[in-house]
Short mmCIF file of C-alpha atoms and ligand atoms in Angstrom, two decimals:
data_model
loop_
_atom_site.label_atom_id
_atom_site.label_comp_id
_atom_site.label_asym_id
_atom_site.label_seq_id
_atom_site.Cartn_x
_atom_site.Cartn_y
_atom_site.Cartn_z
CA UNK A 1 -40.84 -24.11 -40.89
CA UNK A 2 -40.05 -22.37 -37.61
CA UNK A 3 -42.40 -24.70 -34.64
CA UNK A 4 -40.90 -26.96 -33.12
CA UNK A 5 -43.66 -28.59 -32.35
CA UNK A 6 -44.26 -29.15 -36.24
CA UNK A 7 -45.19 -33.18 -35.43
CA UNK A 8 -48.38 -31.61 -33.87
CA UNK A 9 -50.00 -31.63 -37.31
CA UNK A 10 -48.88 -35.23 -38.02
CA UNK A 11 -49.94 -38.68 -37.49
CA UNK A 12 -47.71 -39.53 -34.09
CA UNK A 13 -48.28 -43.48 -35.57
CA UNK A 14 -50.05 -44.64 -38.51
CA UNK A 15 -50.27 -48.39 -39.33
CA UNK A 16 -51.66 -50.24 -42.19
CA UNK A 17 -53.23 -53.83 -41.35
CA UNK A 18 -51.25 -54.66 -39.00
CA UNK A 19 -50.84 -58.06 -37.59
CA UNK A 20 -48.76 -60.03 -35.51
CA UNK A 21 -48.69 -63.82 -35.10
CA UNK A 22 -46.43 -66.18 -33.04
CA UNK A 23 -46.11 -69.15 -35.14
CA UNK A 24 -49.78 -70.53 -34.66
CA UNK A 25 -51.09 -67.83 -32.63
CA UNK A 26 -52.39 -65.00 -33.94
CA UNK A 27 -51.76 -61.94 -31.35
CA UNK A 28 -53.34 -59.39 -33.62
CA UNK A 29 -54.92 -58.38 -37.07
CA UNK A 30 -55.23 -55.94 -39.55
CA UNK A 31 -54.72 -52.62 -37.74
CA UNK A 32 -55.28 -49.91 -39.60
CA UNK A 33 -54.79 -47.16 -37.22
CA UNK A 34 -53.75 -43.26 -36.85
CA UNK A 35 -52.63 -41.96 -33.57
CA UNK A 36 -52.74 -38.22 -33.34
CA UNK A 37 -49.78 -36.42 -32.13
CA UNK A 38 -49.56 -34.18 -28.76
CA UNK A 39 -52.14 -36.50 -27.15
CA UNK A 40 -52.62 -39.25 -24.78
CA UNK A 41 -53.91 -42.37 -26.36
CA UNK A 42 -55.28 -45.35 -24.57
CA UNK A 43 -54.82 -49.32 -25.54
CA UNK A 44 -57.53 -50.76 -23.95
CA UNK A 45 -58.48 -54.52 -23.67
CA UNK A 46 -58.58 -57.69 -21.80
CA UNK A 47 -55.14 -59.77 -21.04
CA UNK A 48 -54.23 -61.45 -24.12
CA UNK A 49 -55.93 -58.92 -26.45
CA UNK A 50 -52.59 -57.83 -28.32
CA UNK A 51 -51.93 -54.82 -26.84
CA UNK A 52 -48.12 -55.59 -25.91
CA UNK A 53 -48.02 -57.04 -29.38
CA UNK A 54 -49.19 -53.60 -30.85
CA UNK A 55 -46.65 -51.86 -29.58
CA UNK A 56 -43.79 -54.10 -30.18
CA UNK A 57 -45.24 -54.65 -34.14
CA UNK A 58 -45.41 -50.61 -33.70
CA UNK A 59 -41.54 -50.49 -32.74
CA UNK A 60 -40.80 -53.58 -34.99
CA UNK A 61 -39.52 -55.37 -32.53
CA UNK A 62 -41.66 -58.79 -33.78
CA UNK A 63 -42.21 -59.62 -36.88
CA UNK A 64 -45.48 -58.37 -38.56
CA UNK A 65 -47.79 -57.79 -40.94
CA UNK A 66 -48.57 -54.43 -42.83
CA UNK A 67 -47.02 -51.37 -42.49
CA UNK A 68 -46.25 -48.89 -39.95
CA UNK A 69 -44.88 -45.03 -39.60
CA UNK A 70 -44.03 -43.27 -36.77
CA UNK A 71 -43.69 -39.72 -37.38
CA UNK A 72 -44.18 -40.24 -40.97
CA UNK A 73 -40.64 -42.45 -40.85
CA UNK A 74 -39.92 -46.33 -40.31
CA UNK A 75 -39.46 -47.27 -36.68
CA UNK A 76 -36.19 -47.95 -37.65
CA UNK A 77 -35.61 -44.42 -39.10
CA UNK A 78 -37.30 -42.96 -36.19
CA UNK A 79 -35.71 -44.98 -32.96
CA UNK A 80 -32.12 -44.12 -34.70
CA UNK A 81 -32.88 -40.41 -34.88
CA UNK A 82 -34.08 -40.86 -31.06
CA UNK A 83 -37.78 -39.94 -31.88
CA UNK A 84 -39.55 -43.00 -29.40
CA UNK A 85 -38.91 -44.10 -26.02
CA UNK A 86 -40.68 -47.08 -24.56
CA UNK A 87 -41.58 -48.78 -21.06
CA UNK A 88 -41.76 -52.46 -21.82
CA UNK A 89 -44.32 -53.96 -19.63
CA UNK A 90 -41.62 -56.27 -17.68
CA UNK A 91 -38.30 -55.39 -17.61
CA UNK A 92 -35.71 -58.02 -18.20
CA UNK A 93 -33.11 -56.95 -15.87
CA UNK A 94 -30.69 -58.68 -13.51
CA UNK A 95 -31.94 -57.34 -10.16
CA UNK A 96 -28.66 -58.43 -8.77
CA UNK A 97 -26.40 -56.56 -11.13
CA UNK A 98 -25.17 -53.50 -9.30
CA UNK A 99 -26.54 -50.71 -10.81
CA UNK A 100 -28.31 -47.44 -9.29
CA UNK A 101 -31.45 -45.76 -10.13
CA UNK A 102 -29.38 -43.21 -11.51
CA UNK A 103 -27.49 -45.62 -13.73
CA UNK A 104 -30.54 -47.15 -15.01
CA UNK A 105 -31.84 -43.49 -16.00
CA UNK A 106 -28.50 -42.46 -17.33
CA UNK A 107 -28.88 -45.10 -20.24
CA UNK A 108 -31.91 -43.38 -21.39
CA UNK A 109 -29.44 -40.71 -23.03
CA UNK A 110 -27.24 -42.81 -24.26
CA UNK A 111 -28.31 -42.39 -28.17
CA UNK A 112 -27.52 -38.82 -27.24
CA UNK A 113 -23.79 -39.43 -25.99
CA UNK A 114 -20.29 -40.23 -28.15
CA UNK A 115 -19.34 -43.50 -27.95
CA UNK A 116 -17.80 -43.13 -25.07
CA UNK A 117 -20.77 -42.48 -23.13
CA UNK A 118 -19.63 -39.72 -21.16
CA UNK A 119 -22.28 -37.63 -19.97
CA UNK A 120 -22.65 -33.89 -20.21
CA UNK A 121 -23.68 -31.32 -18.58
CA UNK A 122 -27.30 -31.32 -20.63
CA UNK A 123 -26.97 -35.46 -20.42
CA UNK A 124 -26.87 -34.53 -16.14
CA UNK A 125 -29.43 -32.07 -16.18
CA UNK A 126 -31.70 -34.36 -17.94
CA UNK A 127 -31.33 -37.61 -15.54
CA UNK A 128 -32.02 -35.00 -12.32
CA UNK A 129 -35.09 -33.63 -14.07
CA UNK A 130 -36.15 -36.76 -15.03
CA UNK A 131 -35.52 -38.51 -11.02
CA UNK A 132 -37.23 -35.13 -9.71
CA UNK A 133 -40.08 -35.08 -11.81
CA UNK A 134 -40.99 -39.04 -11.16
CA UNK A 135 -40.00 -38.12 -6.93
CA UNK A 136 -37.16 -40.97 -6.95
CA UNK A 137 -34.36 -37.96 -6.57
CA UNK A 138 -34.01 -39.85 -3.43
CA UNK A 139 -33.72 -42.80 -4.56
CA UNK A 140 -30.65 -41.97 -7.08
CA UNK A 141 -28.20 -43.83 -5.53
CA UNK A 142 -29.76 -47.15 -4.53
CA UNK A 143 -29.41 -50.39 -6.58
CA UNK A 144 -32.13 -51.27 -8.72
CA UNK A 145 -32.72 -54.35 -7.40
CA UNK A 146 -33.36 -53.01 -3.79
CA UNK A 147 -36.06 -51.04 -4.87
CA UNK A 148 -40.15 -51.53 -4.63
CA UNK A 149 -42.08 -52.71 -8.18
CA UNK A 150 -43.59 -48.99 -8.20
CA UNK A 151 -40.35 -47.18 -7.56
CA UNK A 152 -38.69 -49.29 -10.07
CA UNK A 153 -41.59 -48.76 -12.68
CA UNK A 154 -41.03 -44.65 -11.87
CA UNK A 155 -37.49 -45.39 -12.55
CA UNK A 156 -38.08 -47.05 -15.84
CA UNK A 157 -40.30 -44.29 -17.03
CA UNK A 158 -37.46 -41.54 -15.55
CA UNK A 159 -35.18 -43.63 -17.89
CA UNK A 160 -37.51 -42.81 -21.00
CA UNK A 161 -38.67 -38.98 -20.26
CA UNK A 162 -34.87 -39.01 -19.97
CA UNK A 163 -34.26 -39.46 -23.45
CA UNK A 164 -36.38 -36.71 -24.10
CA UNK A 165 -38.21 -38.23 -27.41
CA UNK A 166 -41.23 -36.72 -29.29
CA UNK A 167 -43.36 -39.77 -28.39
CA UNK A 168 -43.35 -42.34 -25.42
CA UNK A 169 -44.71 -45.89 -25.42
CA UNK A 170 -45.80 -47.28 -22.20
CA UNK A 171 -47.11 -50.55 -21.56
CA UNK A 172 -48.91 -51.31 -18.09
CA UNK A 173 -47.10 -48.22 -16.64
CA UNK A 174 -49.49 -48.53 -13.50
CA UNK A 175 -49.62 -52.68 -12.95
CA UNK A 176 -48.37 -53.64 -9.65
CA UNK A 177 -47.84 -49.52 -8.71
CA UNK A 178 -49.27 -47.71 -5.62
CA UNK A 179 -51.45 -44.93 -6.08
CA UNK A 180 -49.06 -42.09 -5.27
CA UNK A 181 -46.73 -43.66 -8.11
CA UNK A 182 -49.64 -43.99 -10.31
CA UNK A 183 -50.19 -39.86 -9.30
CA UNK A 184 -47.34 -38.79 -9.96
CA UNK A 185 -46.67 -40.98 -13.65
CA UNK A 186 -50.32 -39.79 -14.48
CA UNK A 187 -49.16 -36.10 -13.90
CA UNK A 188 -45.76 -35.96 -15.45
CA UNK A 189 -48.00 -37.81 -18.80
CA UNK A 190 -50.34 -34.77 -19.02
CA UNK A 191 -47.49 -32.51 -18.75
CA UNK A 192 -45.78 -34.16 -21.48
CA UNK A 193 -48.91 -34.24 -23.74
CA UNK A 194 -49.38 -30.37 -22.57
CA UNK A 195 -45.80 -29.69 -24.08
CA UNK A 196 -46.55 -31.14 -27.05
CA UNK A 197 -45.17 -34.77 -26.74
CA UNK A 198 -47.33 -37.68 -28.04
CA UNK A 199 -47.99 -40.63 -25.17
CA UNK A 200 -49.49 -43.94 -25.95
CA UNK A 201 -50.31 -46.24 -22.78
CA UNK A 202 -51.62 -49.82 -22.46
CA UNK A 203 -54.19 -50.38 -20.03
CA UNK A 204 -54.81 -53.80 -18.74
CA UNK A 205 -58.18 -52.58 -16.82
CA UNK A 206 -60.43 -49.38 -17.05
CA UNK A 207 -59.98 -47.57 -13.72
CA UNK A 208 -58.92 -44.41 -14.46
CA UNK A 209 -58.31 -44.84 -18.15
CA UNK A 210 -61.44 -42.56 -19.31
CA UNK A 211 -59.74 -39.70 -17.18
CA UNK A 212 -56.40 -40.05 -18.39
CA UNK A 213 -56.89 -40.18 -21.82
CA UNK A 214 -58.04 -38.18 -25.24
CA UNK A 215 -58.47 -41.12 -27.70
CA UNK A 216 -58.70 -44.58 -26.26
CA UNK A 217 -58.13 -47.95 -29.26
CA UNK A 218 -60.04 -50.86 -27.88
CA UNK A 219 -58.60 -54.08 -29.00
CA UNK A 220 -59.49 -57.90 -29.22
CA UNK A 221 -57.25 -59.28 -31.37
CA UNK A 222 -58.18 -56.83 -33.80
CA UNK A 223 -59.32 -53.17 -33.25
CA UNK A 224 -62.62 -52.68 -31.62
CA UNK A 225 -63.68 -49.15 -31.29
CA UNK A 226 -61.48 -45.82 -31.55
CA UNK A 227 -62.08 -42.03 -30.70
CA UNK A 228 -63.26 -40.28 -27.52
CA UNK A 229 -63.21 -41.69 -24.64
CA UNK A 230 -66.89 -41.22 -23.91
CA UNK A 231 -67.82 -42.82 -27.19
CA UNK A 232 -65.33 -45.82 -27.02
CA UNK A 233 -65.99 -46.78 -23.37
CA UNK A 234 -69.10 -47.24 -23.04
CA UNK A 235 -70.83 -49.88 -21.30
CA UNK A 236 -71.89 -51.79 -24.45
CA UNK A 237 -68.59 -51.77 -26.04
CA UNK A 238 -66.56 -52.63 -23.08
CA UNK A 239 -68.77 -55.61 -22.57
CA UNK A 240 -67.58 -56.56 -26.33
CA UNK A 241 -64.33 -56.27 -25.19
CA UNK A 242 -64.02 -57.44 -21.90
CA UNK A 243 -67.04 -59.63 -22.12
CA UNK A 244 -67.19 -63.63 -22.61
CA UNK A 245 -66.11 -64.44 -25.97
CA UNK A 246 -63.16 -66.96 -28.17
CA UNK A 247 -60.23 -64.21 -27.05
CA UNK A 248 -60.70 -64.27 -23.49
CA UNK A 249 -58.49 -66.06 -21.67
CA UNK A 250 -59.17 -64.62 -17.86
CA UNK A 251 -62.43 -65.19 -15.48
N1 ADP B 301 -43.78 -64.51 -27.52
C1 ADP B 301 -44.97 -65.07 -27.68
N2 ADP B 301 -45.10 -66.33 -28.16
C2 ADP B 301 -46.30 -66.91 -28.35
N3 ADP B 301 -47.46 -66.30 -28.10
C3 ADP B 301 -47.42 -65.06 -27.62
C4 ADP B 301 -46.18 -64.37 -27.37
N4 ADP B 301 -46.46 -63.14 -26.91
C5 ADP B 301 -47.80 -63.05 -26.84
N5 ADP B 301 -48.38 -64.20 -27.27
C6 ADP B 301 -49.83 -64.45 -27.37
O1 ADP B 301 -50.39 -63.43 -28.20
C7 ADP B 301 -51.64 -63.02 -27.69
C8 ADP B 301 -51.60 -61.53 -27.38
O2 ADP B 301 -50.65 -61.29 -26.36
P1 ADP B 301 -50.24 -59.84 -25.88
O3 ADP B 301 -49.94 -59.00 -27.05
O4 ADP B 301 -49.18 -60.00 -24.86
O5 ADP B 301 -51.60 -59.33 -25.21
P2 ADP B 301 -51.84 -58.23 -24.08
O6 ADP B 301 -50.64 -57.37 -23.99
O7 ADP B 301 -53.10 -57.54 -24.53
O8 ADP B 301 -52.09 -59.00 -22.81
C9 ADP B 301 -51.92 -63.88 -26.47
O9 ADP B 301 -52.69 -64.96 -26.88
C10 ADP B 301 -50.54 -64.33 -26.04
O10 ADP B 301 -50.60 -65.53 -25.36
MG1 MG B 302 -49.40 -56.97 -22.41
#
């Protein structure tokens, strides 16, 4: 085997009726779900449709139902060999605490450093590519806290192409963002996905969505619709998901 880009022919996430539920609320059922590799793939649906809950069954961080494989390992298996980086949707961060942009973006490569912690040169090279490529350069040196929602959601996703992994997780990447952030993340996604990397993005809405992505999941508690763009958003089946109905919890 000499590509690295071997994961190309793989499933980037396969899952296997999955379901989450939070005590007597069920967020999601039976799931069953490939995500091809070295593309952008949309989660599409109306608040409260599951979508965060996907992702965080997907990265077992809640407890679920099924079965799921990332890269053809467990998620644990595959966030200890550094193979996923995520963008929660909200950040649970003390805006106070006094740390810079740069700080926030250095932790991104911290499964790659001793214990210590003590960047290197590739660790350095890494953080400024990420902070140049998401235009907070900057912005390096400013606390966190001081800092706009969209320059702080840039810096959060300059934190995870920081770590450099083979596929990215963001959720709501664009919510509360002006357009030139939502530019520039929509630009350095296709140029991960053109280098081979696998992106999977929750989308809250459907401007924009159709253009950004090559597969789009639609999801109401359970998966809708999946493939093409074209064929999953049209307007029939985006009325069945964003439509009046028992899941819908927004006007
Ligand atoms: N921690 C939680 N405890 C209880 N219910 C939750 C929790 N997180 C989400 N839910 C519920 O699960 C459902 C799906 O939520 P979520 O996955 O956040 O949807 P989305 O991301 O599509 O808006 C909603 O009904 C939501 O209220
Ligand atoms: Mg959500």
């Amino acid at each position: 085997m000499t590509a690295a880009r071997q994961h190309t022919t793989t499933d980037a996430i396969a899952t296997e009726r999955l379901g989450v539920r939070y005590g007597e609320v069920r967020a999601l059922a039976d799931v069953t779900v490939r995500i091809r590799a070295g593309e952008i793939t949309g989660l599409v649906g109306v608040n409260g449709s599951g979508k965060s809950s996907m992702l965080a069954a997907v990265l077992e961080r809640v407890p679920h139902e099924g079965t799921v494989r990332i890269l053809g390992r467990t998620p644990k298996e595959a966030r200890r060999a550094g193979l996923v980086a995520s963008v929660p949707q909200a950040e649970s961060v003390d805006w106070d605490f006094p740390v810079t942009v740069r700080d926030v973006v250095t932790t991104g490569r911290y499964g790659r450093m001793g214990m210590l912690r003590i960047p290197r040169a590739a660790d350095r090279a890494a953080v400024d590519e990420a902070l140049h490529l998401l235009r907070i350069d900057d912005l390096a040196d400013r606390p966190i806290g001081e800092l706009s929602g969209g320059q702080r959601k840039r810096a959060f996703v300059a934190r995870a192409i920081a770590q450099d992994a083979e596929l990215l997780l963001l959720d709501e990447p664009f919510a509360g963002v002006d357009r030139t952030s939502e530019a520039q993340i929509t630009e350095v996604l296709r140029s991960l996905r053109d280098r081979g990397r696998t992106v999977v993005i929750v989308h809250h809405d459907l401007s924009g969505v159709a253009e950004l992505v090559d597969t789009a999941l639609l999801l109401r508690g359970r998966l809708l619709h999946h493939g093409p763009p074209d064929v999953v958003l049209t307007p029939e089946r985006i009325a069945e998901a964003f439509g009046a109905g028992t899941t819908r919890e927004e006007a």
